[in-house]
């Protein structure tokens, strides 16, 4: 099971698509429950995968070290903006299996959305983790993709910086950057053609025996070629839970104020809650690949039904673009040029969502 541990509801940045800290009434800025309670909760899970989350998790490094000192996890990870990396001693960084650093691509795009100087700060952290800390972890670039992004340019740029994997989410539904119509126009004109170019590069690398770590591609090809998804790929509420700083267990780590998302508490554990996807999914030809994409957006339709359909249209087109490459990959597996395991991607081990 994947466990997100929110170390604080506070953030040191105020990125345009997120707005910064959680309201402390919904996610207090310090941890309100006891470590013993968390220990007892995670002891019930034979293979806990633990990811620190926030707010910005490194605003509370003491909690991270306390948890890592007292709990046994199958896998450790963190999702961070990377600006406060030195607050956590190198010996703890070395114990992480996965580190997700938020960065959107080239400097101009990252700084536009996240704030001036953020790009360079993330690069300093990347270099520090690789060269001085010698982290040994998988370094994943976690992008948010919006109007200013060029998906091909930005993904290729992040690989050129030395990231092992690149993952992204579209800035859709919870944003006022644009509405459904403009988002669709951009997707058709820029994003989807960029994805096709990226797919061609992915296939060219695979022919050489190397599978690039493009997380949405790995997840979608896993579903197309190896194991379908039977639920939202992030696992929200079934294979992934978040422990909020107030001790509530949430189905989704960003749903700190939404009632439907509370599915237990740290003292008594999780309770069975009938989480449901929109009816559209049961009729969708790509349900086994998309899995419903994002549970949160089935409950909170900030862009209305039209917005939900717009995102689904882009999701289906994304899957179609990748589907065109599936026969070639199948053949490469059969010929032994790439391994089946290279495409058997499990998002809950990396705390990723697969469908952008
Ligand atoms: S594309 Fe839309 S309708 Fe189809 S499974 Fe995904 S979320 Fe559901
Ligand atoms: S994909 Fe949606 S439901 Fe899943 S963790 Fe992210 S916001 Fe929550």
CSV table of C-alpha atoms and ligand atoms in Angstrom, one decimal:
chain,number,residue,atom,x,y,z
A,1,UNK,CA,0.0,0.0,0.0
A,2,UNK,CA,1.1,3.5,-0.8
A,3,UNK,CA,1.0,6.0,2.2
A,4,UNK,CA,1.4,9.7,1.7
A,5,UNK,CA,2.4,11.4,4.9
A,6,UNK,CA,1.6,15.1,5.0
A,7,UNK,CA,4.3,16.6,7.2
A,8,UNK,CA,2.7,20.1,7.1
A,9,UNK,CA,-0.1,21.9,5.2
A,10,UNK,CA,2.3,24.8,4.6
A,11,UNK,CA,4.3,25.5,1.5
A,12,UNK,CA,7.2,27.9,0.9
A,13,UNK,CA,6.0,28.6,-2.7
A,14,UNK,CA,2.8,29.9,-4.2
A,15,UNK,CA,2.7,28.3,-7.7
A,16,UNK,CA,0.1,29.7,-10.1
A,17,UNK,CA,-1.7,26.4,-10.5
A,18,UNK,CA,-1.9,25.6,-6.9
A,19,UNK,CA,-1.9,28.7,-4.8
A,20,UNK,CA,0.4,27.5,-2.0
A,21,UNK,CA,-0.3,26.4,1.5
A,22,UNK,CA,-3.5,24.5,2.6
A,23,UNK,CA,-5.8,26.3,5.0
A,24,UNK,CA,-4.5,25.2,8.4
A,25,UNK,CA,-8.1,24.4,9.4
A,26,UNK,CA,-8.1,21.6,6.8
A,27,UNK,CA,-4.4,20.6,7.0
A,28,UNK,CA,-2.6,22.0,10.1
A,29,UNK,CA,0.9,23.2,9.6
A,30,UNK,CA,2.3,20.8,12.1
A,31,UNK,CA,1.5,17.1,12.8
A,32,UNK,CA,-1.3,16.8,15.4
A,33,UNK,CA,-1.2,13.0,16.1
A,34,UNK,CA,1.4,10.8,17.8
A,35,UNK,CA,4.2,8.9,16.1
A,36,UNK,CA,3.1,5.7,18.0
A,37,UNK,CA,-0.3,5.9,16.3
A,38,UNK,CA,1.3,6.1,12.9
A,39,UNK,CA,3.6,3.2,13.8
A,40,UNK,CA,0.6,1.1,14.8
A,41,UNK,CA,-1.3,2.0,11.6
A,42,UNK,CA,1.6,1.2,9.3
A,43,UNK,CA,2.5,-2.0,11.2
A,44,UNK,CA,-0.8,-3.5,9.8
A,45,UNK,CA,0.6,-3.1,6.3
A,46,UNK,CA,3.2,-5.8,5.4
A,47,UNK,CA,4.7,-3.7,2.6
A,48,UNK,CA,4.2,0.0,3.3
A,49,UNK,CA,5.4,2.4,0.6
A,50,UNK,CA,5.9,5.7,2.3
A,51,UNK,CA,6.1,9.1,0.6
A,52,UNK,CA,6.5,12.4,2.4
A,53,UNK,CA,4.1,15.1,1.0
A,54,UNK,CA,2.7,18.5,2.0
A,55,UNK,CA,2.5,21.4,1.6
A,56,UNK,CA,6.2,21.3,1.3
A,57,UNK,CA,7.4,18.3,3.3
A,58,UNK,CA,10.8,19.7,3.9
A,59,UNK,CA,9.3,22.5,6.0
A,60,UNK,CA,9.1,19.8,8.7
A,61,UNK,CA,12.3,17.8,8.4
A,62,UNK,CA,12.1,16.7,12.1
A,63,UNK,CA,9.0,14.7,11.4
A,64,UNK,CA,10.6,13.0,8.3
A,65,UNK,CA,13.7,11.9,10.3
A,66,UNK,CA,11.5,10.7,13.3
A,67,UNK,CA,9.4,8.6,10.9
A,68,UNK,CA,12.4,7.2,9.1
A,69,UNK,CA,14.0,6.3,12.4
A,70,UNK,CA,11.1,4.4,13.8
A,71,UNK,CA,9.2,2.8,10.9
A,72,UNK,CA,10.1,0.0,8.5
A,73,UNK,CA,9.0,0.7,4.9
A,74,UNK,CA,9.3,-1.3,1.8
A,75,UNK,CA,10.1,1.9,-0.1
A,76,UNK,CA,10.7,5.5,0.8
A,77,UNK,CA,10.0,8.5,-1.3
A,78,UNK,CA,9.3,12.2,-1.2
A,79,UNK,CA,7.5,14.8,-3.4
A,80,UNK,CA,9.2,18.1,-2.9
A,81,UNK,CA,9.8,21.4,-4.7
A,82,UNK,CA,13.4,20.9,-3.8
A,83,UNK,CA,14.2,24.4,-2.5
A,84,UNK,CA,14.9,23.3,1.1
A,85,UNK,CA,16.8,20.1,0.3
A,86,UNK,CA,19.6,20.8,2.7
A,87,UNK,CA,17.3,20.8,5.7
A,88,UNK,CA,17.3,17.0,5.5
A,89,UNK,CA,20.7,15.4,6.3
A,90,UNK,CA,22.3,13.4,3.4
A,91,UNK,CA,22.1,10.1,5.2
A,92,UNK,CA,18.3,10.4,5.1
A,93,UNK,CA,18.3,11.4,1.4
A,94,UNK,CA,20.4,8.3,0.7
A,95,UNK,CA,17.6,6.1,2.1
A,96,UNK,CA,15.1,7.3,-0.4
A,97,UNK,CA,14.2,5.0,-3.3
A,98,UNK,CA,12.4,7.8,-5.3
A,99,UNK,CA,12.6,11.6,-5.1
A,100,UNK,CA,10.1,13.6,-7.1
A,101,UNK,CA,11.2,17.2,-7.8
A,102,UNK,CA,8.7,19.7,-9.1
A,103,UNK,CA,9.9,21.4,-12.3
A,104,UNK,CA,8.0,22.1,-15.4
A,105,UNK,CA,10.6,22.1,-18.2
A,106,UNK,CA,12.8,24.9,-19.4
A,107,UNK,CA,13.6,27.8,-17.1
A,108,UNK,CA,11.1,30.3,-18.6
A,109,UNK,CA,8.2,27.9,-18.2
A,110,UNK,CA,9.1,26.7,-14.7
A,111,UNK,CA,9.7,30.2,-13.4
A,112,UNK,CA,6.6,31.6,-15.0
A,113,UNK,CA,4.4,29.1,-13.1
A,114,UNK,CA,6.4,28.5,-9.9
A,115,UNK,CA,8.2,31.8,-9.3
A,116,UNK,CA,11.5,33.5,-10.4
A,117,UNK,CA,14.6,31.6,-9.5
A,118,UNK,CA,12.8,28.3,-8.9
A,119,UNK,CA,14.3,26.5,-11.9
A,120,UNK,CA,17.9,27.3,-10.9
A,121,UNK,CA,17.2,26.3,-7.3
A,122,UNK,CA,15.8,22.9,-8.4
A,123,UNK,CA,18.9,22.4,-10.6
A,124,UNK,CA,21.2,23.1,-7.7
A,125,UNK,CA,19.3,20.5,-5.6
A,126,UNK,CA,19.5,17.9,-8.5
A,127,UNK,CA,23.2,18.4,-8.8
A,128,UNK,CA,23.7,18.3,-5.0
A,129,UNK,CA,21.7,15.0,-4.7
A,130,UNK,CA,23.6,13.4,-7.6
A,131,UNK,CA,27.1,14.6,-7.0
A,132,UNK,CA,27.5,15.3,-3.3
A,133,UNK,CA,24.8,13.3,-1.5
A,134,UNK,CA,25.2,10.5,-4.1
A,135,UNK,CA,21.6,9.7,-3.5
A,136,UNK,CA,21.3,6.5,-5.5
A,137,UNK,CA,17.5,7.1,-5.7
A,138,UNK,CA,15.4,7.4,-8.9
A,139,UNK,CA,15.1,11.1,-9.6
A,140,UNK,CA,11.7,12.0,-11.1
A,141,UNK,CA,10.9,15.4,-12.6
A,142,UNK,CA,7.3,16.2,-11.7
A,143,UNK,CA,5.9,18.6,-14.2
A,144,UNK,CA,2.7,20.5,-14.4
A,145,UNK,CA,1.9,21.1,-18.1
A,146,UNK,CA,0.0,24.2,-19.1
A,147,UNK,CA,-0.5,26.7,-21.9
A,148,UNK,CA,3.2,27.8,-21.9
A,149,UNK,CA,4.5,24.2,-22.1
A,150,UNK,CA,5.8,22.5,-25.2
A,151,UNK,CA,5.6,18.9,-24.2
A,152,UNK,CA,8.3,17.5,-26.5
A,153,UNK,CA,10.8,20.3,-25.7
A,154,UNK,CA,10.2,20.3,-22.0
A,155,UNK,CA,10.3,16.5,-21.5
A,156,UNK,CA,13.5,16.3,-23.6
A,157,UNK,CA,15.0,19.1,-21.7
A,158,UNK,CA,14.4,17.5,-18.3
A,159,UNK,CA,16.0,14.2,-19.5
A,160,UNK,CA,19.0,16.3,-20.7
A,161,UNK,CA,19.4,17.6,-17.1
A,162,UNK,CA,19.8,14.1,-15.8
A,163,UNK,CA,16.4,13.1,-14.5
A,164,UNK,CA,15.8,9.3,-14.6
A,165,UNK,CA,12.0,9.7,-15.1
A,166,UNK,CA,9.7,12.5,-16.2
A,167,UNK,CA,6.1,12.6,-15.1
A,168,UNK,CA,3.4,15.3,-15.8
A,169,UNK,CA,-0.1,16.3,-15.0
A,170,UNK,CA,-2.1,18.7,-17.1
A,171,UNK,CA,-3.2,22.0,-15.6
A,172,UNK,CA,-6.8,21.3,-16.2
A,173,UNK,CA,-10.0,21.4,-14.1
A,174,UNK,CA,-8.6,23.1,-11.0
A,175,UNK,CA,-7.3,26.2,-12.8
A,176,UNK,CA,-8.4,29.5,-14.1
A,177,UNK,CA,-5.6,29.6,-16.6
A,178,UNK,CA,-8.1,28.6,-19.2
A,179,UNK,CA,-11.5,26.8,-19.6
A,180,UNK,CA,-12.4,23.6,-21.5
A,181,UNK,CA,-12.6,25.1,-25.0
A,182,UNK,CA,-9.3,26.9,-24.8
A,183,UNK,CA,-7.6,23.8,-23.2
A,184,UNK,CA,-8.9,21.6,-26.0
A,185,UNK,CA,-7.7,24.0,-28.7
A,186,UNK,CA,-4.2,24.0,-27.2
A,187,UNK,CA,-4.2,20.2,-26.8
A,188,UNK,CA,-5.1,19.7,-30.5
A,189,UNK,CA,-2.7,22.3,-31.8
A,190,UNK,CA,0.3,21.7,-29.5
A,191,UNK,CA,0.1,19.0,-26.9
A,192,UNK,CA,-1.1,16.0,-28.9
A,193,UNK,CA,1.2,16.6,-31.8
A,194,UNK,CA,4.1,16.9,-29.3
A,195,UNK,CA,3.1,13.6,-27.7
A,196,UNK,CA,3.2,11.9,-31.1
A,197,UNK,CA,6.8,13.2,-31.5
A,198,UNK,CA,7.7,12.1,-28.1
A,199,UNK,CA,6.2,8.6,-28.8
A,200,UNK,CA,8.4,8.3,-31.9
A,201,UNK,CA,11.5,9.1,-29.9
A,202,UNK,CA,10.4,6.6,-27.2
A,203,UNK,CA,10.0,3.9,-29.9
A,204,UNK,CA,13.4,4.8,-31.5
A,205,UNK,CA,15.1,4.4,-28.1
A,206,UNK,CA,13.2,1.1,-27.4
A,207,UNK,CA,14.5,-0.2,-30.8
A,208,UNK,CA,18.0,0.4,-29.3
A,209,UNK,CA,17.0,-1.6,-26.2
A,210,UNK,CA,16.5,1.3,-23.9
A,211,UNK,CA,13.1,2.2,-22.5
A,212,UNK,CA,12.9,5.9,-21.5
A,213,UNK,CA,11.4,6.8,-18.2
A,214,UNK,CA,8.4,8.7,-19.5
A,215,UNK,CA,5.9,7.8,-16.8
A,216,UNK,CA,2.6,8.4,-18.6
A,217,UNK,CA,4.0,6.2,-21.5
A,218,UNK,CA,5.2,3.5,-19.2
A,219,UNK,CA,1.8,3.4,-17.4
A,220,UNK,CA,-0.3,3.4,-20.6
A,221,UNK,CA,1.9,0.8,-22.3
A,222,UNK,CA,1.7,-1.4,-19.2
A,223,UNK,CA,-2.1,-1.2,-19.4
A,224,UNK,CA,-2.2,-1.8,-23.2
A,225,UNK,CA,0.4,-4.6,-23.2
A,226,UNK,CA,0.7,-6.2,-19.8
A,227,UNK,CA,-1.8,-5.4,-17.0
A,228,UNK,CA,-4.9,-3.2,-17.4
A,229,UNK,CA,-5.9,-0.7,-14.7
A,230,UNK,CA,-9.1,-1.6,-12.7
A,231,UNK,CA,-9.2,1.7,-10.8
A,232,UNK,CA,-7.6,5.2,-11.0
A,233,UNK,CA,-3.9,4.5,-11.6
A,234,UNK,CA,-2.8,6.6,-8.6
A,235,UNK,CA,-4.7,4.1,-6.4
A,236,UNK,CA,-6.7,6.7,-4.5
A,237,UNK,CA,-8.8,5.2,-1.8
A,238,UNK,CA,-7.9,1.6,-2.6
A,239,UNK,CA,-4.2,1.2,-2.9
A,240,UNK,CA,-3.1,4.6,-1.8
A,241,UNK,CA,-4.0,6.7,1.2
A,242,UNK,CA,-2.8,9.9,2.7
A,243,UNK,CA,-2.4,10.6,6.4
A,244,UNK,CA,-3.3,14.3,6.9
A,245,UNK,CA,-1.5,16.3,9.6
A,246,UNK,CA,-4.7,16.3,11.7
A,247,UNK,CA,-4.7,12.5,11.7
A,248,UNK,CA,-7.5,11.9,9.2
A,249,UNK,CA,-6.8,9.3,6.5
A,250,UNK,CA,-7.7,10.7,3.0
A,251,UNK,CA,-8.4,8.8,-0.2
A,252,UNK,CA,-6.5,11.5,-2.1
A,253,UNK,CA,-3.6,13.7,-0.6
A,254,UNK,CA,-5.0,17.0,-2.0
A,255,UNK,CA,-8.5,16.5,-0.8
A,256,UNK,CA,-8.0,17.9,2.7
A,257,UNK,CA,-11.3,19.7,2.9
A,258,UNK,CA,-13.6,17.5,0.9
A,259,UNK,CA,-15.9,15.3,3.0
A,260,UNK,CA,-16.1,12.3,0.6
A,261,UNK,CA,-12.3,11.9,0.8
A,262,UNK,CA,-12.1,11.1,4.6
A,263,UNK,CA,-11.8,7.4,4.8
A,264,UNK,CA,-10.6,6.8,8.4
A,265,UNK,CA,-8.2,8.2,10.9
A,266,UNK,CA,-4.7,7.3,12.1
A,267,UNK,CA,-6.0,5.8,15.4
A,268,UNK,CA,-8.6,3.4,14.0
A,269,UNK,CA,-7.4,2.9,10.4
A,270,UNK,CA,-9.3,3.0,7.2
A,271,UNK,CA,-13.0,2.3,6.9
A,272,UNK,CA,-14.8,1.0,3.8
A,273,UNK,CA,-16.2,3.9,1.8
A,274,UNK,CA,-18.0,3.4,-1.5
A,275,UNK,CA,-15.9,5.6,-3.7
A,276,UNK,CA,-17.4,5.8,-7.2
A,277,UNK,CA,-16.4,6.9,-10.6
A,278,UNK,CA,-18.6,8.8,-13.0
A,279,UNK,CA,-21.0,6.6,-15.1
A,280,UNK,CA,-19.1,7.7,-18.3
A,281,UNK,CA,-16.2,5.4,-17.3
A,282,UNK,CA,-18.4,2.2,-17.3
A,283,UNK,CA,-19.2,3.0,-20.9
A,284,UNK,CA,-15.7,4.1,-22.0
A,285,UNK,CA,-13.7,2.0,-24.4
A,286,UNK,CA,-10.5,3.0,-22.6
A,287,UNK,CA,-11.5,2.3,-19.1
A,288,UNK,CA,-8.9,-0.5,-18.8
A,289,UNK,CA,-6.2,2.0,-19.7
A,290,UNK,CA,-7.3,5.2,-18.1
A,291,UNK,CA,-8.8,3.6,-15.0
A,292,UNK,CA,-10.9,6.8,-14.5
A,293,UNK,CA,-7.8,9.0,-14.5
A,294,UNK,CA,-8.3,11.1,-11.3
A,295,UNK,CA,-10.8,10.3,-8.5
A,296,UNK,CA,-10.8,13.9,-7.3
A,297,UNK,CA,-12.2,15.2,-10.6
A,298,UNK,CA,-15.2,12.7,-10.4
A,299,UNK,CA,-16.3,14.4,-7.2
A,300,UNK,CA,-15.2,18.0,-7.8
A,301,UNK,CA,-16.2,19.0,-11.3
A,302,UNK,CA,-14.8,22.6,-11.2
A,303,UNK,CA,-15.0,22.8,-15.0
A,304,UNK,CA,-18.5,21.2,-15.1
A,305,UNK,CA,-19.6,18.3,-17.4
A,306,UNK,CA,-18.1,20.1,-20.4
A,307,UNK,CA,-14.7,20.3,-18.7
A,308,UNK,CA,-14.9,16.6,-17.7
A,309,UNK,CA,-15.6,15.6,-21.3
A,310,UNK,CA,-12.8,17.9,-22.6
A,311,UNK,CA,-10.2,16.2,-20.4
A,312,UNK,CA,-11.6,12.8,-21.4
A,313,UNK,CA,-11.2,13.7,-25.0
A,314,UNK,CA,-7.5,14.5,-24.5
A,315,UNK,CA,-7.0,11.3,-22.4
A,316,UNK,CA,-8.6,9.1,-25.2
A,317,UNK,CA,-6.5,10.8,-27.9
A,318,UNK,CA,-3.3,10.4,-25.8
A,319,UNK,CA,-4.1,6.7,-25.5
A,320,UNK,CA,-4.7,6.4,-29.2
A,321,UNK,CA,-1.4,8.2,-30.0
A,322,UNK,CA,0.4,5.6,-27.9
A,323,UNK,CA,-1.7,2.7,-29.1
A,324,UNK,CA,-0.2,3.2,-32.5
A,325,UNK,CA,3.2,2.3,-31.1
A,326,UNK,CA,2.0,-0.8,-29.2
A,327,UNK,CA,2.5,-3.4,-31.9
A,328,UNK,CA,6.1,-2.3,-32.4
A,329,UNK,CA,6.8,-2.6,-28.6
A,330,UNK,CA,5.1,-6.0,-28.5
A,331,UNK,CA,7.5,-7.1,-31.3
A,332,UNK,CA,10.5,-5.7,-29.4
A,333,UNK,CA,9.5,-7.7,-26.4
A,334,UNK,CA,9.0,-10.9,-28.4
A,335,UNK,CA,12.5,-10.4,-30.0
A,336,UNK,CA,14.0,-9.9,-26.6
A,337,UNK,CA,15.2,-6.4,-27.4
A,338,UNK,CA,13.4,-4.9,-24.5
A,339,UNK,CA,12.1,-6.8,-21.4
A,340,UNK,CA,8.5,-7.2,-20.5
A,341,UNK,CA,9.4,-5.9,-17.0
A,342,UNK,CA,10.6,-2.6,-18.5
A,343,UNK,CA,6.9,-1.9,-19.3
A,344,UNK,CA,5.3,-3.4,-16.2
A,345,UNK,CA,5.1,-0.1,-14.5
A,346,UNK,CA,3.5,0.2,-11.1
A,347,UNK,CA,2.5,3.8,-10.3
A,348,UNK,CA,1.9,3.3,-6.6
A,349,UNK,CA,5.6,2.5,-6.1
A,350,UNK,CA,6.5,5.9,-7.4
A,351,UNK,CA,3.5,7.9,-6.2
A,352,UNK,CA,2.6,8.9,-9.8
A,353,UNK,CA,-0.7,9.1,-11.5
A,354,UNK,CA,0.0,7.8,-15.0
A,355,UNK,CA,-2.7,9.6,-17.0
A,356,UNK,CA,-1.7,13.3,-17.3
B,1,LIG,S1,-11.4,8.7,-20.5
B,1,LIG,FE1,-12.9,9.6,-19.2
B,1,LIG,S2,-14.7,8.3,-19.3
B,1,LIG,FE2,-12.9,7.1,-20.1
B,1,LIG,S3,-12.2,6.0,-18.3
B,1,LIG,FE3,-11.0,7.9,-18.5
B,1,LIG,S4,-12.1,9.3,-17.1
B,1,LIG,FE4,-13.5,7.6,-17.5
B,2,LIG,S1,-4.8,11.6,-9.6
B,2,LIG,FE1,-6.5,12.7,-8.6
B,2,LIG,S2,-7.3,11.3,-7.1
B,2,LIG,FE2,-5.3,10.5,-7.7
B,2,LIG,S3,-3.9,11.4,-6.1
B,2,LIG,FE3,-3.9,12.9,-7.9
B,2,LIG,S4,-5.5,14.3,-7.4
B,2,LIG,FE4,-5.9,12.6,-6.0
